[in-house]
Short mmCIF file of C-alpha atoms in Angstrom, two decimals:
data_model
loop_
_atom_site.label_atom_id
_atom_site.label_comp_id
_atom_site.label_asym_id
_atom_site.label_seq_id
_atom_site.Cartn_x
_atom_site.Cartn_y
_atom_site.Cartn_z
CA UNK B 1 0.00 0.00 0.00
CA UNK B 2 1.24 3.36 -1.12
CA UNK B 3 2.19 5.90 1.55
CA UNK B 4 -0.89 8.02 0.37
CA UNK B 5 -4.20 6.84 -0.07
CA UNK B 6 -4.44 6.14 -3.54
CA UNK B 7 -8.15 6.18 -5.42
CA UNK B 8 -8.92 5.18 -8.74
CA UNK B 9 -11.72 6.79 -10.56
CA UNK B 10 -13.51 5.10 -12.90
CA UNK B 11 -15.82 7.30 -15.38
CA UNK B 12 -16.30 7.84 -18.96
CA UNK B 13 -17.14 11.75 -18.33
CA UNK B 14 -13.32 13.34 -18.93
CA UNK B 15 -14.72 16.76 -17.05
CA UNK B 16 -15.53 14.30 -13.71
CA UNK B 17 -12.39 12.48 -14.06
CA UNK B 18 -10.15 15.84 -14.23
CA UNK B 19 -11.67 17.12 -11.77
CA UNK B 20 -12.08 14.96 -9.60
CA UNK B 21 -8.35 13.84 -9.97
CA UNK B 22 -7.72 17.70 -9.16
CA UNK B 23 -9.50 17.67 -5.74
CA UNK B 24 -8.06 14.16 -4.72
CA UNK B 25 -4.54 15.30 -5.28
CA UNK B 26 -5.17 18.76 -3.78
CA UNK B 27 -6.36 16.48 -0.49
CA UNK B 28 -3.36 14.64 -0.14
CA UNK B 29 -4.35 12.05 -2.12
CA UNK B 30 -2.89 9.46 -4.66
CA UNK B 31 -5.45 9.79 -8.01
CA UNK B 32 -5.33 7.89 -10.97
CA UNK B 33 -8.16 7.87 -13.41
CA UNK B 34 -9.86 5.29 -15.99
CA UNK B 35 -12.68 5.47 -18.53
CA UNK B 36 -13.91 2.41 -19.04
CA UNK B 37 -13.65 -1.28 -17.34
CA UNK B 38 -10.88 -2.26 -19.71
CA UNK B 39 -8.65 0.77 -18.61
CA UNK B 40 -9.62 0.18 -15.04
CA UNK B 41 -8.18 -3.24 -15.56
CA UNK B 42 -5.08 -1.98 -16.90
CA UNK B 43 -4.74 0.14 -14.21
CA UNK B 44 -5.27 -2.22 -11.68
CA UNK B 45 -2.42 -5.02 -13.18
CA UNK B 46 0.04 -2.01 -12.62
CA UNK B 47 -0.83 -0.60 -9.16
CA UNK B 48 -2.41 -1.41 -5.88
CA UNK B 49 -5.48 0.71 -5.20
CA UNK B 50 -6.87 1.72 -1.53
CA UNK B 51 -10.62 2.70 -3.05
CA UNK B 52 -11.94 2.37 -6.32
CA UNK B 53 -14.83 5.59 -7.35
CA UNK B 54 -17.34 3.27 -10.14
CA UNK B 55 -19.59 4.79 -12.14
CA UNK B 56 -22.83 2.84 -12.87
CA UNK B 57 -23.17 4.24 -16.38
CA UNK B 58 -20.09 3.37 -18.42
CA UNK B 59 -19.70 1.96 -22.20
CA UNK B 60 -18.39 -1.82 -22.50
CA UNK B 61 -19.07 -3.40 -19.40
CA UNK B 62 -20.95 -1.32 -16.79
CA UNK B 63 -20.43 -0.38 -12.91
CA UNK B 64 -22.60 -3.12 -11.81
CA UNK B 65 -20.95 -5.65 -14.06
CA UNK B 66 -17.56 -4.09 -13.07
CA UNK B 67 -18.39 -4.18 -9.36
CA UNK B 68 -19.52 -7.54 -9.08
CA UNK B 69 -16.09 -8.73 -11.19
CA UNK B 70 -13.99 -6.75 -8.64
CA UNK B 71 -15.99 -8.17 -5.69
CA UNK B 72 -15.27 -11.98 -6.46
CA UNK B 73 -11.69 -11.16 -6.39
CA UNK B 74 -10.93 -8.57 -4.38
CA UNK B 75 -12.13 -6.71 -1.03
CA UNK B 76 -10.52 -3.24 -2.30
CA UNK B 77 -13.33 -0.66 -1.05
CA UNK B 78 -15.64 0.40 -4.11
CA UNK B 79 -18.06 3.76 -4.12
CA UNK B 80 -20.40 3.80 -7.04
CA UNK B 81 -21.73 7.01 -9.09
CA UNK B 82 -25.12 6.59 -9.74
CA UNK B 83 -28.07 8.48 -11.54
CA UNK B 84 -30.14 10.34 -8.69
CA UNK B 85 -33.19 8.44 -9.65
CA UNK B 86 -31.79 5.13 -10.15
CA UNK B 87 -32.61 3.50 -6.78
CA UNK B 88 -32.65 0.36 -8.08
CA UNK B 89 -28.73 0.58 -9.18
CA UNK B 90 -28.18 1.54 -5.71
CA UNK B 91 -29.51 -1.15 -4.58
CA UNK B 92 -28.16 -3.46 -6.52
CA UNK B 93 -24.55 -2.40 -6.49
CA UNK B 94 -25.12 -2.51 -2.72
CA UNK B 95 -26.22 -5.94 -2.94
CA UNK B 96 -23.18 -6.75 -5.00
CA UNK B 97 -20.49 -6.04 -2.35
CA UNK B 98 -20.22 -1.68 -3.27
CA UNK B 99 -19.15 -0.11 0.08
CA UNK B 100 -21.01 3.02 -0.49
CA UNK B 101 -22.60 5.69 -3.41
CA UNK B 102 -23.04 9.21 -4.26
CA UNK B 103 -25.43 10.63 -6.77
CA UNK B 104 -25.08 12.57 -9.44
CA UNK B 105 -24.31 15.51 -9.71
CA UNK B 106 -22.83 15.98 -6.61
CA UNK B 107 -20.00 17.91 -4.40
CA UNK B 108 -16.60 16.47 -4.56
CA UNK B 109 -16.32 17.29 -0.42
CA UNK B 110 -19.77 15.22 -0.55
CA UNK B 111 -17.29 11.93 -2.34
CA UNK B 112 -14.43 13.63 -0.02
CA UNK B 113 -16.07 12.39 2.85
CA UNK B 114 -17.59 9.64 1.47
CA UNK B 115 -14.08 8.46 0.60
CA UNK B 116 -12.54 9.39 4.48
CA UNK B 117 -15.53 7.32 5.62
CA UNK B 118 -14.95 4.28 4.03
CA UNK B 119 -11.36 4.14 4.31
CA UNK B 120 -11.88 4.66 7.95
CA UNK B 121 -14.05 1.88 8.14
CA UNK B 122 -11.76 -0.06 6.79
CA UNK B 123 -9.09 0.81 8.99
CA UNK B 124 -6.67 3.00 6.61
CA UNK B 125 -4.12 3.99 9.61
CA UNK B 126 -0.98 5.20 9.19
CA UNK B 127 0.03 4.04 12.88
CA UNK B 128 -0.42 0.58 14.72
CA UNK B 129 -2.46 -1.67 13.44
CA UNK B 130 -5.50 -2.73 16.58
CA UNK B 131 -5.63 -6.18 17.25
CA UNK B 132 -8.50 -6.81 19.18
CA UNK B 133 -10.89 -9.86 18.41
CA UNK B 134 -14.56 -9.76 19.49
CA UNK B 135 -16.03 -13.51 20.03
CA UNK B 136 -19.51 -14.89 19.67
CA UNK B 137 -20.64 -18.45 19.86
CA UNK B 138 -18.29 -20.36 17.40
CA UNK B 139 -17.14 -17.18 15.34
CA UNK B 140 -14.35 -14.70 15.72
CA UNK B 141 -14.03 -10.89 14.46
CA UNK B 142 -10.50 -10.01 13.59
CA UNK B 143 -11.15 -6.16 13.66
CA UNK B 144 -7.33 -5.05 13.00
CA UNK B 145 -7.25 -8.13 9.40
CA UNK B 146 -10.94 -7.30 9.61
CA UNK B 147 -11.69 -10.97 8.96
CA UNK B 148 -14.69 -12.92 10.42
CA UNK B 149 -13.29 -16.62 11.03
CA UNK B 150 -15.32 -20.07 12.31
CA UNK B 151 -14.02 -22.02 15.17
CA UNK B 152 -11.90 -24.02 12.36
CA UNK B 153 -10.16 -20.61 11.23
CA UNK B 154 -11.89 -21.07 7.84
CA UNK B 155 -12.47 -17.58 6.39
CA UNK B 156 -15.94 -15.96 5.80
CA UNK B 157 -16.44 -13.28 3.03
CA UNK B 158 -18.10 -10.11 3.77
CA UNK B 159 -17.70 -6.50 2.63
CA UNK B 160 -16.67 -3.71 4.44
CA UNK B 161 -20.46 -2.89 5.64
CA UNK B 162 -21.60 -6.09 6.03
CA UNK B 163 -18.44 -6.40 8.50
CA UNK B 164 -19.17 -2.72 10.39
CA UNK B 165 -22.79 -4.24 10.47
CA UNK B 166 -21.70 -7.63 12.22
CA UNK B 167 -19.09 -5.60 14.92
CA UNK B 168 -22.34 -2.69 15.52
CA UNK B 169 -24.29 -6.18 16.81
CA UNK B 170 -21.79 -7.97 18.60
CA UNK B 171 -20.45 -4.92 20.43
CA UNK B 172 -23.91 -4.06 21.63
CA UNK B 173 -25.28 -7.82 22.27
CA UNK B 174 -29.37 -7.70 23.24
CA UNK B 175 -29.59 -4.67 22.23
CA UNK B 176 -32.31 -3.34 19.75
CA UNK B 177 -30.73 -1.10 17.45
CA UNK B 178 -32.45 1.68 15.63
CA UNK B 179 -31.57 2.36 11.30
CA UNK B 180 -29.77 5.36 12.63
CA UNK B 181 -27.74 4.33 15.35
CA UNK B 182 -26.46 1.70 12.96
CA UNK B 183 -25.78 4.51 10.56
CA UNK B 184 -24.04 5.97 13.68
CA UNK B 185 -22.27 2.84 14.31
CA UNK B 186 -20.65 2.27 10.96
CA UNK B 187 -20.53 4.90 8.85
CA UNK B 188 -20.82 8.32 11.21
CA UNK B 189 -19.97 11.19 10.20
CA UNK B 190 -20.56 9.82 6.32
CA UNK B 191 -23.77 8.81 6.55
CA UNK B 192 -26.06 11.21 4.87
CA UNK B 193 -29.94 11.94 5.65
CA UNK B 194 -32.36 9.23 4.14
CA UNK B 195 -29.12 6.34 3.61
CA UNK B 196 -30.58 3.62 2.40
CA UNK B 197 -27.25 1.12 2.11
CA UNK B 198 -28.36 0.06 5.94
CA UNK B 199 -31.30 -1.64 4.89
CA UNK B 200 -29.86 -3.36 1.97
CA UNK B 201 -27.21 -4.81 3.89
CA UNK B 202 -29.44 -6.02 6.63
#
């Protein structure tokens, strides 16, 4: 992993890409952009990536598509671009492992935080790693690999929510938990009004 956290957008819009780019880099942050699945590809045999931006609407093989390829292979964070009144691609990239969206058009400090939030999540820390486990009937969280593990050490897959989800219930056992205190719990300060990725992940 690079010093820097290093993005990779992913749009066929040359005006988002540049600017976006732009903002990353004026942030403190690595940027490299592709327009298209096939460039993203390319990019992704050369470099390491700490987040990947996805939009939804690309030519060739779309976000969704794209997503769900990058999902059965890797666990690299993934924030999707969508349509503001596609709530079905929302939900469906969601479903498909995507950490998180924004909809366009939107502010680049709105992806900013987005972005911060995530990587946060998924413990992007320059210092010591944290090592503490939390244990539950035969299964064990890992919350500095971030790895949920049976009693025989075999490895379960789960995104990055579905993981903050799992570590919101076990660290507050028979407890009812309202939408937004699980908001609270795992994405706080980047969870927006009206979130919906809670309830797709439940």
């Amino acid at each position: 992993m690079s010093t820097l956290p290093h993005i990779l957008i992913v749009d066929d819009d040359r005006e988002i890409r540049d600017l976006l780019s732009q903002f990353l880099r004026k942030h403190s942050y690595g940027a490299t952009v592709a327009a298209d699945g096939a460039a993203m590809q390319r990019r992704m045999a050369e470099q390491v990536f700490d987040l990947i931006v996805l939009d939804i609407m690309l030519p060739g093989a779309d976000g969704l598509s794209l997503c769900r390829q990058l999902r059965a292979a890797s666990t690299v964070p993934i924030i999707m671009l969508t349509a503001v009144d596609e709530d079905m691609d929302r939900i469906i990239g969601l479903e498909m492992g995507a950490d998180d969206y924004v909809t366009k058009p939107f502010n680049p400090r709105e992806l900013l935080a987005r972005i911060k939030a995530v990587l946060r999540r998924v413990e992007y820390d320059m210092g010591e790693p944290t090592t503490r486990c939390l244990r539950f009937g035969d299964w064990e969280l890992d919350l500095g690999k971030r790895e949920l593990r049976t009693a025989d050490g075999t490895l379960m897959s789960l995104t990055a929510g579905e993981f903050d989800l799992l570590v919101a219930f076990v660290e507050h056992p028979q407890r009812v938990l309202s939408r937004d205190q699980l908001l609270e719990y795992t994405k706080g300060y980047g969870a927006a009004p009206y979130d919906r990725s809670i309830d797709v992940q439940l």
